[in-house]
Tab-separated table of C-alpha atoms and ligand atoms in Angstrom:
chain	number	residue	atom	x	y	z
T	928	TRP	CA	-10.026	8.595	12.837
T	929	ARG	CA	-8.452	4.829	11.602
T	930	ILE	CA	-7.163	3.531	8.897
T	931	GLY	CA	-6.319	0.256	6.896
T	932	GLU	CA	-4.904	-1.558	4.104
T	933	GLY	CA	-5.603	-4.548	2.156
T	934	TRP	CA	-3.160	-6.360	-0.542
T	935	ASP	CA	-4.843	-9.231	-2.168
T	936	VAL	CA	-3.848	-11.530	-5.631
T	937	HIS	CA	-5.932	-14.637	-7.085
T	938	ALA	CA	-4.530	-16.209	-9.941
T	939	LEU	CA	-6.398	-15.731	-12.974
T	940	VAL	CA	-7.375	-19.267	-15.109
T	941	PRO	CA	-10.032	-20.665	-17.986
T	942	GLY	CA	-13.050	-21.980	-16.942
T	943	ARG	CA	-14.179	-19.016	-13.845
T	944	ARG	CA	-15.723	-15.784	-13.810
T	945	LEU	CA	-14.076	-12.744	-13.514
T	946	VAL	CA	-15.550	-10.503	-10.678
T	947	LEU	CA	-14.273	-7.760	-9.051
T	948	GLY	CA	-15.706	-5.084	-6.975
T	949	GLY	CA	-18.352	-6.739	-7.750
T	950	VAL	CA	-19.174	-6.949	-11.166
T	951	GLU	CA	-18.502	-9.027	-13.749
T	952	ILE	CA	-16.451	-8.236	-16.815
T	953	PRO	CA	-16.593	-10.330	-19.998
T	954	PHE	CA	-13.087	-12.405	-20.453
T	955	ASP	CA	-11.718	-15.528	-21.806
T	956	ARG	CA	-10.230	-16.266	-17.952
T	957	GLY	CA	-11.353	-15.491	-14.262
T	958	LEU	CA	-9.972	-15.222	-10.752
T	959	LEU	CA	-9.478	-18.525	-9.387
T	960	GLY	CA	-11.102	-19.214	-5.553
T	961	HIS	CA	-12.643	-20.543	-2.630
T	962	SER	CA	-14.898	-17.580	-3.078
T	963	ASP	CA	-16.307	-16.124	-6.165
T	964	ALA	CA	-12.287	-14.599	-6.060
T	965	ASP	CA	-13.205	-11.364	-5.984
T	966	ALA	CA	-9.323	-9.537	-5.222
T	967	LEU	CA	-11.036	-6.377	-5.445
T	968	LEU	CA	-13.746	-6.632	-2.721
T	969	HIS	CA	-11.606	-9.045	-0.060
T	970	ALA	CA	-8.476	-5.685	-0.982
T	971	ILE	CA	-11.353	-3.743	0.720
T	972	THR	CA	-12.157	-5.608	3.308
T	973	ASP	CA	-9.224	-6.584	5.080
T	974	ALA	CA	-8.297	-2.384	4.515
T	975	LEU	CA	-12.123	-2.227	6.955
T	976	LEU	CA	-11.186	-5.054	9.091
T	977	GLY	CA	-8.156	-3.309	9.725
T	978	ALA	CA	-9.019	0.123	10.101
T	979	ALA	CA	-11.601	-1.541	12.833
T	980	GLY	CA	-8.493	-3.385	14.235
T	981	LEU	CA	-11.407	-7.381	13.932
T	982	GLY	CA	-8.198	-9.290	12.527
T	983	ASP	CA	-8.784	-10.215	8.332
T	984	ILE	CA	-10.575	-11.406	5.797
T	985	GLY	CA	-9.058	-14.754	6.483
T	986	THR	CA	-10.245	-14.791	9.999
T	987	TRP	CA	-13.387	-14.375	9.089
T	988	PHE	CA	-14.503	-15.795	6.202
T	989	PRO	CA	-12.096	-19.137	6.126
T	990	ASP	CA	-11.529	-20.150	2.546
T	991	THR	CA	-11.447	-23.817	4.545
T	992	ASP	CA	-15.764	-23.471	5.350
T	993	GLU	CA	-17.788	-24.342	2.988
T	994	ARG	CA	-20.073	-21.821	3.740
T	995	TRP	CA	-18.174	-19.353	2.002
T	996	ARG	CA	-17.626	-21.901	-1.550
T	997	GLY	CA	-18.304	-19.695	-4.175
T	998	ALA	CA	-19.442	-16.711	-2.263
T	999	ASP	CA	-20.722	-13.811	-3.623
T	1000	SER	CA	-17.485	-11.274	-1.920
T	1001	ALA	CA	-19.808	-8.186	-1.776
T	1002	TRP	CA	-21.508	-10.258	0.972
T	1003	LEU	CA	-18.285	-10.405	2.794
T	1004	LEU	CA	-17.776	-7.311	2.533
T	1005	ALA	CA	-21.509	-5.851	3.780
T	1006	GLU	CA	-21.068	-8.236	6.794
T	1007	ALA	CA	-17.295	-7.013	7.516
T	1008	SER	CA	-19.274	-3.174	6.701
T	1009	ALA	CA	-21.534	-4.334	9.242
T	1010	ALA	CA	-19.550	-5.220	12.217
T	1011	VAL	CA	-18.029	-2.363	11.371
T	1012	ARG	CA	-20.334	-0.436	12.234
T	1013	GLU	CA	-21.663	-2.212	15.048
T	1014	ARG	CA	-17.889	-1.133	17.183
T	1015	GLY	CA	-19.234	2.548	16.690
T	1016	TRP	CA	-16.969	3.262	13.286
T	1017	GLN	CA	-17.844	4.176	9.819
T	1018	PRO	CA	-16.632	4.758	6.763
T	1019	VAL	CA	-15.377	7.940	5.104
T	1020	ASN	CA	-13.727	6.849	2.202
T	1021	VAL	CA	-12.222	4.375	0.200
T	1022	ASP	CA	-9.197	3.562	-2.613
T	1023	ALA	CA	-7.492	0.876	-4.474
T	1024	THR	CA	-6.550	-0.234	-7.367
T	1025	VAL	CA	-6.644	-2.913	-9.443
T	1026	ILE	CA	-3.263	-4.185	-11.308
T	1027	ALA	CA	-3.964	-6.815	-14.541
T	1028	GLN	CA	-2.687	-6.364	-17.496
T	1029	ALA	CA	-5.660	-7.407	-19.303
T	1030	PRO	CA	-8.732	-6.471	-19.611
T	1031	ARG	CA	-9.072	-3.066	-20.015
T	1032	LEU	CA	-11.407	-2.508	-17.162
T	1033	GLY	CA	-11.591	1.833	-17.027
T	1034	PRO	CA	-15.028	0.707	-18.799
T	1035	TYR	CA	-15.698	-1.216	-15.348
T	1036	ARG	CA	-15.005	1.429	-13.117
T	1037	ALA	CA	-17.999	3.832	-12.343
T	1038	ALA	CA	-20.421	-0.367	-11.773
T	1039	MET	CA	-17.906	-0.733	-9.224
T	1040	GLN	CA	-17.518	1.807	-7.734
T	1041	ALA	CA	-21.220	1.964	-7.077
T	1042	GLN	CA	-21.484	-2.174	-5.788
T	1043	ILE	CA	-18.923	-1.263	-3.089
T	1044	ALA	CA	-20.081	1.639	-1.697
T	1045	ALA	CA	-23.895	-0.319	-1.788
T	1046	CYS	CA	-21.585	-2.615	-0.045
T	1047	LEU	CA	-20.682	0.038	2.681
T	1048	ASP	CA	-23.490	2.018	2.509
T	1049	LEU	CA	-21.722	4.926	1.413
T	1050	PRO	CA	-22.112	7.653	-1.154
T	1051	PRO	CA	-20.529	6.436	-4.959
T	1052	GLN	CA	-18.348	9.311	-4.697
T	1053	ALA	CA	-16.824	8.602	-1.375
T	1054	VAL	CA	-15.211	5.184	-3.326
T	1055	ASN	CA	-12.668	5.298	-6.090
T	1056	VAL	CA	-10.710	3.075	-7.972
T	1057	LYS	CA	-8.267	2.667	-10.366
T	1058	ALA	CA	-6.946	0.246	-12.709
T	1059	LYS	CA	-3.329	-0.069	-14.338
T	1060	THR	CA	-1.370	-2.759	-15.451
T	1061	ALA	CA	1.915	-3.953	-14.469
T	1062	GLU	CA	3.784	-3.254	-17.806
T	1063	ARG	CA	4.265	-6.921	-18.527
T	1064	LEU	CA	6.367	-7.180	-15.427
T	1065	GLY	CA	6.062	-10.365	-13.139
T	1066	PRO	CA	2.773	-12.234	-12.802
T	1067	ALA	CA	0.285	-9.944	-13.019
T	1068	GLY	CA	2.655	-8.027	-15.853
T	1069	GLN	CA	2.063	-11.641	-17.431
T	1070	GLY	CA	-1.214	-12.304	-16.805
T	1071	LEU	CA	-1.057	-15.151	-14.274
T	1072	CYS	CA	-3.261	-12.512	-11.880
T	1073	ILE	CA	-4.782	-10.315	-10.894
T	1074	GLU	CA	-3.672	-8.058	-8.192
T	1075	ALA	CA	-5.390	-5.146	-5.290
T	1076	ARG	CA	-4.684	-2.391	-3.126
T	1077	ALA	CA	-6.743	-0.612	-1.155
T	1078	VAL	CA	-6.994	2.236	1.632
T	1079	VAL	CA	-10.351	2.943	3.505
T	1080	LEU	CA	-10.092	6.002	6.167
T	1081	LEU	CA	-12.987	5.600	9.279
T	1082	ARG	CA	-14.182	7.795	11.828
T	1083	ARG	CA	-16.706	7.493	14.890
T	1084	ALA	CA	-19.782	6.853	14.112
T	1085	PRO	CA	-21.838	9.891	15.655
T	1086	CYS	CA	-23.794	9.404	18.814
T	1087	ALA	CA	-27.361	7.654	17.843
Q	107	TRP	CA	-10.719	14.335	5.630
Q	108	ARG	CA	-9.569	11.381	2.944
Q	109	ILE	CA	-7.181	9.083	2.012
Q	110	GLY	CA	-5.821	7.767	-1.349
Q	111	GLU	CA	-3.210	4.888	-2.235
Q	112	GLY	CA	-1.481	4.644	-6.024
Q	113	TRP	CA	1.477	2.701	-7.312
Q	114	ASP	CA	3.356	2.445	-10.054
Q	115	VAL	CA	6.142	0.455	-12.129
Q	116	HIS	CA	8.133	1.243	-14.963
Q	117	ALA	CA	10.584	-1.278	-16.950
Q	118	LEU	CA	13.896	0.210	-17.201
Q	119	VAL	CA	15.607	0.100	-20.699
Q	120	PRO	CA	18.740	1.495	-21.943
Q	121	GLY	CA	19.106	4.262	-24.008
Q	122	ARG	CA	16.055	6.390	-21.797
Q	123	ARG	CA	17.155	9.035	-18.827
Q	124	LEU	CA	15.539	7.784	-14.983
Q	125	VAL	CA	13.519	10.272	-13.657
Q	126	LEU	CA	12.070	9.672	-10.394
Q	127	GLY	CA	9.947	12.398	-7.723
Q	128	GLY	CA	10.688	14.859	-10.725
Q	129	VAL	CA	15.211	14.529	-10.286
Q	130	GLU	CA	17.205	13.367	-13.127
Q	131	ILE	CA	19.483	10.086	-11.745
Q	132	PRO	CA	22.626	9.240	-13.197
Q	133	PHE	CA	22.390	5.898	-14.207
Q	134	ASP	CA	22.857	3.873	-17.356
Q	135	ARG	CA	19.656	2.837	-17.784
Q	136	GLY	CA	15.837	4.550	-17.705
Q	137	LEU	CA	12.495	3.627	-16.589
Q	138	LEU	CA	9.923	2.748	-20.885
Q	139	GLY	CA	6.628	4.587	-20.809
Q	140	HIS	CA	4.614	7.162	-22.777
Q	141	SER	CA	5.447	9.888	-20.575
Q	142	ASP	CA	9.050	10.389	-18.545
Q	143	ALA	CA	7.713	6.830	-17.137
Q	144	ASP	CA	8.341	8.948	-13.668
Q	145	ALA	CA	6.916	5.824	-11.227
Q	146	LEU	CA	7.031	8.093	-8.178
Q	147	LEU	CA	5.500	10.725	-9.166
Q	148	HIS	CA	2.965	8.504	-11.144
Q	149	ALA	CA	2.380	6.619	-7.551
Q	150	ILE	CA	1.383	10.627	-6.098
Q	151	THR	CA	-1.013	11.251	-8.609
Q	152	ASP	CA	-2.623	8.310	-8.423
Q	153	ALA	CA	-3.168	8.354	-4.331
Q	154	LEU	CA	-3.897	12.264	-4.595
Q	155	LEU	CA	-6.783	11.629	-7.398
Q	156	GLY	CA	-8.151	8.433	-5.248
Q	157	ALA	CA	-7.998	10.410	-2.242
Q	158	ALA	CA	-10.460	13.124	-3.809
Q	159	GLY	CA	-12.519	10.751	-5.585
Q	160	LEU	CA	-11.547	11.767	-8.894
Q	161	GLY	CA	-10.061	9.318	-11.005
Q	162	ASP	CA	-7.080	7.612	-11.362
Q	163	ILE	CA	-4.051	9.172	-13.451
Q	164	GLY	CA	-4.961	6.654	-17.095
Q	165	THR	CA	-8.356	8.023	-16.636
Q	166	TRP	CA	-6.915	11.948	-17.066
Q	167	PHE	CA	-3.876	11.666	-18.575
Q	168	PRO	CA	-4.129	8.986	-20.867
Q	169	ASP	CA	-1.430	7.034	-22.528
Q	170	THR	CA	-2.701	6.648	-26.600
Q	171	ASP	CA	-2.940	10.756	-25.746
Q	172	GLU	CA	-0.414	12.014	-27.844
Q	173	ARG	CA	-0.412	15.336	-25.537
Q	174	TRP	CA	1.589	13.602	-23.228
Q	175	ARG	CA	4.197	11.635	-25.203
Q	176	GLY	CA	7.735	12.586	-23.606
Q	177	ALA	CA	5.416	14.520	-20.163
Q	178	ASP	CA	6.771	16.297	-17.535
Q	179	SER	CA	5.086	13.966	-14.759
Q	180	ALA	CA	5.695	16.921	-12.415
Q	181	TRP	CA	3.514	18.707	-14.806
Q	182	LEU	CA	0.922	15.866	-14.516
Q	183	LEU	CA	0.932	15.628	-10.854
Q	184	ALA	CA	0.578	19.742	-10.296
Q	185	GLU	CA	-2.662	19.379	-12.472
Q	186	ALA	CA	-3.814	16.896	-10.811
Q	187	SER	CA	-3.373	18.857	-7.366
Q	188	ALA	CA	-4.765	21.699	-8.553
Q	189	ALA	CA	-7.605	19.344	-9.865
Q	190	VAL	CA	-7.795	18.292	-6.813
Q	191	ARG	CA	-7.495	22.610	-4.715
Q	192	GLU	CA	-10.902	22.944	-6.410
Q	193	ARG	CA	-13.088	20.117	-5.601
Q	194	GLY	CA	-12.300	22.210	-1.540
Q	195	TRP	CA	-9.328	19.751	-1.086
Q	196	GLN	CA	-6.188	20.434	0.459
Q	197	PRO	CA	-3.065	18.429	0.903
Q	198	VAL	CA	-2.240	17.418	3.972
Q	199	ASN	CA	1.102	14.968	3.729
Q	200	VAL	CA	2.289	12.694	1.175
Q	201	ASP	CA	4.274	9.621	2.101
Q	202	ALA	CA	6.035	7.432	-0.845
Q	203	THR	CA	8.386	4.623	-1.385
Q	204	VAL	CA	10.442	3.638	-4.341
Q	205	ILE	CA	11.503	0.324	-5.103
Q	206	ALA	CA	14.632	0.000	-6.810
Q	207	GLN	CA	17.272	-2.952	-6.257
Q	208	ALA	CA	19.584	0.419	-8.223
Q	209	PRO	CA	20.739	2.790	-8.247
Q	210	ARG	CA	21.160	3.943	-4.819
Q	211	LEU	CA	18.558	6.989	-3.953
Q	212	GLY	CA	19.492	8.024	-0.868
Q	213	PRO	CA	21.230	10.946	-2.453
Q	214	TYR	CA	18.417	11.848	-3.710
Q	215	ARG	CA	15.301	11.140	-1.877
Q	216	ALA	CA	15.902	15.235	-0.412
Q	217	ALA	CA	15.185	16.443	-3.681
Q	218	MET	CA	13.092	14.397	-4.641
Q	219	GLN	CA	10.590	16.073	-1.950
Q	220	ALA	CA	11.538	19.154	-2.622
Q	221	GLN	CA	10.350	18.463	-6.171
Q	222	ILE	CA	6.724	17.096	-5.288
Q	223	ALA	CA	6.151	19.386	-2.863
Q	224	ALA	CA	6.756	21.653	-4.757
Q	225	CYS	CA	4.087	20.849	-7.612
Q	226	LEU	CA	1.220	20.353	-4.141
Q	227	ASP	CA	2.825	23.479	-2.928
Q	228	LEU	CA	3.157	21.852	0.341
Q	229	PRO	CA	5.928	22.721	2.528
Q	230	PRO	CA	9.145	20.114	2.026
Q	231	GLN	CA	8.179	18.308	5.421
Q	232	ALA	CA	4.789	17.530	4.629
Q	233	VAL	CA	6.974	14.849	1.748
Q	234	ASN	CA	8.803	11.816	2.745
Q	235	VAL	CA	10.336	9.615	-0.437
Q	236	LYS	CA	11.522	6.299	1.213
Q	237	ALA	CA	13.836	4.176	-0.513
Q	238	LYS	CA	14.060	0.422	-0.384
Q	239	THR	CA	15.500	-2.311	-2.240
Q	240	ALA	CA	13.647	-5.397	-3.222
Q	241	GLU	CA	16.724	-8.174	-2.294
Q	242	ARG	CA	17.099	-9.086	-5.121
Q	243	LEU	CA	13.650	-10.832	-5.775
Q	244	GLY	CA	11.051	-10.454	-8.776
Q	245	PRO	CA	11.321	-7.669	-11.751
Q	246	ALA	CA	12.168	-4.618	-9.369
Q	247	GLY	CA	14.846	-6.819	-7.387
Q	248	GLN	CA	16.232	-8.230	-10.935
Q	249	GLY	CA	16.855	-5.012	-12.160
Q	250	LEU	CA	14.002	-4.691	-14.389
Q	251	CYS	CA	11.610	-2.360	-12.902
Q	252	ILE	CA	11.051	0.052	-10.476
Q	253	GLU	CA	7.738	-0.015	-8.589
Q	254	ALA	CA	6.663	3.164	-6.343
Q	255	ARG	CA	3.475	3.090	-3.808
Q	256	ALA	CA	2.444	6.243	-2.246
Q	257	VAL	CA	-0.378	7.435	0.223
Q	258	VAL	CA	-1.843	10.566	0.599
Q	259	LEU	CA	-3.467	12.248	3.472
Q	260	LEU	CA	-6.364	15.356	2.134
Q	261	ARG	CA	-8.446	17.615	4.577
Q	262	ARG	CA	-10.831	20.199	3.166
Q	263	ALA	CA	-9.844	23.547	2.870
Q	264	PRO	CA	-10.810	26.400	5.096
Q	265	CYS	CA	-13.530	28.273	3.132
Q	266	ALA	CA	-12.064	31.324	1.166
U	102	TRP	CA	-2.949	14.386	10.929
U	103	ARG	CA	-0.429	12.654	9.057
U	104	ILE	CA	-0.398	8.894	7.372
U	105	GLY	CA	2.273	6.778	6.291
U	106	GLU	CA	3.472	3.616	4.559
U	107	GLY	CA	5.820	1.235	4.736
U	108	TRP	CA	7.049	-1.826	2.804
U	109	ASP	CA	9.476	-4.976	2.703
U	110	VAL	CA	10.491	-7.990	1.714
U	111	HIS	CA	13.706	-10.546	3.358
U	112	ALA	CA	14.137	-13.700	1.527
U	113	LEU	CA	13.652	-17.103	3.281
U	114	VAL	CA	16.693	-19.054	3.685
U	115	PRO	CA	18.005	-22.554	5.431
U	116	GLY	CA	19.591	-21.304	8.685
U	117	ARG	CA	18.477	-18.644	9.787
U	118	ARG	CA	15.462	-17.658	12.724
U	119	LEU	CA	12.188	-16.641	11.555
U	120	VAL	CA	11.043	-13.661	13.466
U	121	LEU	CA	7.679	-11.903	12.455
U	122	GLY	CA	6.157	-8.850	14.114
U	123	GLY	CA	8.238	-9.337	17.325
U	124	VAL	CA	7.445	-13.278	17.654
U	125	GLU	CA	9.917	-16.151	16.793
U	126	ILE	CA	7.732	-18.294	14.740
U	127	PRO	CA	8.542	-22.230	14.469
U	128	PHE	CA	9.680	-22.669	10.544
U	129	ASP	CA	12.331	-23.952	8.927
U	130	ARG	CA	13.377	-21.086	7.246
U	131	GLY	CA	14.168	-18.029	8.814
U	132	LEU	CA	14.757	-14.358	6.980
U	133	LEU	CA	17.887	-13.060	5.503
U	134	GLY	CA	19.119	-9.527	6.323
U	135	HIS	CA	21.548	-7.076	8.393
U	136	SER	CA	19.297	-7.514	11.686
U	137	ASP	CA	17.135	-9.495	12.733
U	138	ALA	CA	14.777	-9.221	8.818
U	139	ASP	CA	12.045	-8.780	10.511
U	140	ALA	CA	9.837	-7.726	7.657
U	141	LEU	CA	6.365	-7.094	9.512
U	142	LEU	CA	8.805	-4.537	11.213
U	143	HIS	CA	10.382	-3.259	9.336
U	144	ALA	CA	7.283	-1.699	6.593
U	145	ILE	CA	6.043	-0.758	10.643
U	146	THR	CA	9.106	1.244	11.247
U	147	ASP	CA	8.919	2.639	7.676
U	148	ALA	CA	5.463	4.300	8.192
U	149	LEU	CA	6.019	5.457	10.768
U	150	LEU	CA	9.177	7.212	10.142
U	151	GLY	CA	7.144	8.277	6.915
U	152	ALA	CA	4.325	9.866	8.472
U	153	ALA	CA	6.224	12.148	10.569
U	154	GLY	CA	7.960	13.126	7.384
U	155	LEU	CA	11.317	11.671	9.246
U	156	GLY	CA	12.686	9.607	6.670
U	157	ASP	CA	13.109	5.606	5.729
U	158	ILE	CA	14.682	2.625	8.305
U	159	GLY	CA	17.926	2.483	5.345
U	160	THR	CA	18.495	6.220	6.371
U	161	TRP	CA	18.352	5.259	10.416
U	162	PHE	CA	19.759	2.235	10.918
U	163	PRO	CA	21.873	1.966	7.786
U	164	ASP	CA	22.302	-2.264	7.040
U	165	THR	CA	26.223	-1.415	6.839
U	166	ASP	CA	26.334	-0.018	10.409
U	167	GLU	CA	27.613	-2.944	12.648
U	168	ARG	CA	25.634	-1.941	15.089
U	169	TRP	CA	22.871	-2.978	13.762
U	170	ARG	CA	24.057	-6.041	12.635
U	171	GLY	CA	22.223	-8.533	14.033
U	172	ALA	CA	19.894	-6.500	15.676
U	173	ASP	CA	16.425	-6.470	17.351
U	174	SER	CA	13.824	-5.000	15.862
U	175	ALA	CA	11.531	-4.546	17.522
U	176	TRP	CA	14.644	-1.899	19.682
U	177	LEU	CA	14.539	-0.049	15.956
U	178	LEU	CA	10.889	0.482	15.820
U	179	ALA	CA	11.423	1.867	19.457
U	180	GLU	CA	13.830	3.854	18.220
U	181	ALA	CA	11.740	5.239	15.698
U	182	SER	CA	8.161	5.686	17.578
U	183	ALA	CA	10.329	7.439	20.039
U	184	ALA	CA	11.892	10.141	17.596
U	185	VAL	CA	7.724	10.586	15.926
U	186	ARG	CA	6.734	11.071	19.729
U	187	GLU	CA	9.469	13.616	20.154
U	188	ARG	CA	8.258	15.478	17.472
U	189	GLY	CA	5.033	15.631	19.131
U	190	TRP	CA	3.170	13.370	17.328
U	191	GLN	CA	1.568	9.950	18.419
U	192	PRO	CA	0.466	7.110	16.727
U	193	VAL	CA	-3.190	6.663	16.379
U	194	ASN	CA	-3.195	2.849	14.951
U	195	VAL	CA	-1.153	0.964	12.414
U	196	ASP	CA	-2.514	-1.998	10.104
U	197	ALA	CA	-0.894	-4.293	8.463
U	198	THR	CA	-0.330	-7.109	6.110
U	199	VAL	CA	2.461	-10.215	6.105
U	200	ILE	CA	2.536	-11.670	2.443
U	201	ALA	CA	3.766	-15.087	3.177
U	202	GLN	CA	3.042	-18.968	1.503
U	203	ALA	CA	3.901	-20.791	4.377
U	204	PRO	CA	4.100	-20.538	7.743
U	205	ARG	CA	0.434	-19.855	8.907
U	206	LEU	CA	0.653	-16.689	10.692
U	207	GLY	CA	-3.568	-16.180	12.160
U	208	PRO	CA	-1.540	-18.046	15.660
U	209	TYR	CA	0.576	-16.186	15.686
U	210	ARG	CA	-1.773	-12.304	15.017
U	211	ALA	CA	-2.337	-11.818	18.318
U	212	ALA	CA	1.432	-12.112	19.840
U	213	MET	CA	2.319	-10.312	16.342
U	214	GLN	CA	0.004	-7.226	17.196
U	215	ALA	CA	1.254	-7.380	21.690
U	216	GLN	CA	4.516	-6.713	20.665
U	217	ILE	CA	4.174	-4.280	18.383
U	218	ALA	CA	1.880	-2.301	20.448
U	219	ALA	CA	4.270	-2.128	23.100
U	220	CYS	CA	6.991	-1.012	20.795
U	221	LEU	CA	4.523	2.324	19.907
U	222	ASP	CA	2.996	2.246	23.470
U	223	LEU	CA	0.025	1.858	22.352
U	224	PRO	CA	-3.125	-0.309	23.488
U	225	PRO	CA	-3.040	-3.476	21.133
U	226	GLN	CA	-6.479	-2.760	20.224
U	227	ALA	CA	-5.170	0.214	18.282
U	228	VAL	CA	-2.677	-2.971	16.274
U	229	ASN	CA	-3.526	-4.937	13.481
U	230	VAL	CA	-1.626	-7.764	11.355
U	231	LYS	CA	-3.503	-9.371	8.598
U	232	ALA	CA	-2.012	-12.368	7.010
U	233	LYS	CA	-2.195	-13.818	3.243
U	234	THR	CA	-1.082	-15.552	1.288
U	235	ALA	CA	0.259	-15.158	-2.845
U	236	GLU	CA	-1.593	-18.150	-4.096
U	237	ARG	CA	1.692	-19.794	-4.748
U	238	LEU	CA	2.065	-16.518	-7.673
U	239	GLY	CA	5.933	-14.228	-7.767
U	240	PRO	CA	8.709	-15.090	-5.065
U	241	ALA	CA	6.257	-14.569	-1.736
U	242	GLY	CA	4.046	-17.565	-3.176
U	243	GLN	CA	7.070	-19.696	-4.550
U	244	GLY	CA	8.046	-19.454	-0.829
U	245	LEU	CA	10.587	-17.686	-1.612
U	246	CYS	CA	10.677	-14.509	0.346
U	247	ILE	CA	8.361	-12.776	2.975
U	248	GLU	CA	6.287	-9.333	2.345
U	249	ALA	CA	4.926	-6.946	4.744
U	250	ARG	CA	2.832	-3.987	4.056
U	251	ALA	CA	2.049	-1.396	6.203
U	252	VAL	CA	0.457	2.003	7.404
U	253	VAL	CA	-0.446	4.215	10.196
U	254	LEU	CA	-1.381	6.812	11.007
U	255	LEU	CA	-0.556	9.912	13.374
U	256	ARG	CA	-2.351	13.012	15.286
U	257	ARG	CA	-0.716	15.678	17.492
U	258	ALA	CA	0.370	14.756	21.136
U	259	PRO	CA	-1.974	17.365	23.451
U	260	CYS	CA	0.109	19.391	25.451
U	261	ALA	CA	1.952	18.519	28.594
X	366	LIG	MG1	-8.737	-13.355	-1.952
X	367	LIG	MG1	3.131	4.832	-14.663
X	368	LIG	MG1	14.025	-4.830	5.670
């Protein structure tokens, strides 16, 4: 068994799509970044790589690399998942929190969970996404950014 | 085995009681919220629900629901614990951190651990509460709020 | 099995060495604190103590105690590790994130992992350090501080 944790933040700015957990969410602003800036998938990718001792998302997918410009973070997560499985680990469960003052994310939780589970080749009930506001405190609370946190549990895959 | 994580923040304001980990702490301000605003119990409740794949505290106990106005968060945590156990999981251990510039929480750590253990039907040594300041940085460091973080480990309950 | 989590922050100020994960990093500022202010080792120490139900770093090594002035945090982590092992637990893996707007930490990740593994008497591949910026948001993003987060997994040591 192994555990990993991840954290990410991206600025909320006009003129960008808001993509969280692989799901596009209608909102007047979106997350700024080199890829699609999906903070939730990035936190989960980091937790997954971290649990398997495989470094971090910045090393695997540098934001200075033109290959990842505008990248679909679901693809990055699936790549990380494949690397983890190749080394003999399998994800057991993922739990994560998105911290956003707005928009309300409750209606999108189930869709995010399904997307993440698909990337990880897990049943949807092994993925849990929670949503919080920051009670108007700090940059997330002022609506300047969205943060995400995640933990992942891995186990040794049974031999094939 | 399953793992979960939780995070919460509440603003510190005059004219409210300060309740953390189910323990009332003498202080000139308290946490603002719909319930008793016990950020530590809320983070643990989210970690517990998250580990079991049961969503989040906001879905279970919406802060728009009059039933939870001024609610004792120890009751919310015990409800979440019952739901988790009904689905065949049992908590193994809880570890959490409270981030508060003031007051000093060290003297209350043992009482908080006992309260949390009672809510979860765990021995006190399976619950650990840590306290930190934010080194005067950010809203928590300026004394505007208190944050809490938690992780929970679950295992399958042995068959009855 | 037990899990623990830790978090720490220290202010970045001129005239101090920057030590993270037990590795001195060339930079024009360093972390402010009573000890060497190694936020990464402090977060891991807290996660380790927390998983074993042994309280927190502030209780073990109070920053009001002259013994720990300028202390090497690698020594504090090794002490915590010894205490955890004495109680019959052994660390399985550690995953952590350092949040720093600058300097770039990628080049030091392997050295940090080796140092942390040595403190914990673990193989280096059981320790993973990730690095993130805070996207210029909040005190870490403004370069006023460095934050660290960690999780630790413990298992019962086999009988001697
Ligand atoms: Mg990112
Ligand atoms: Mg709350
Ligand atoms: Mg510290």
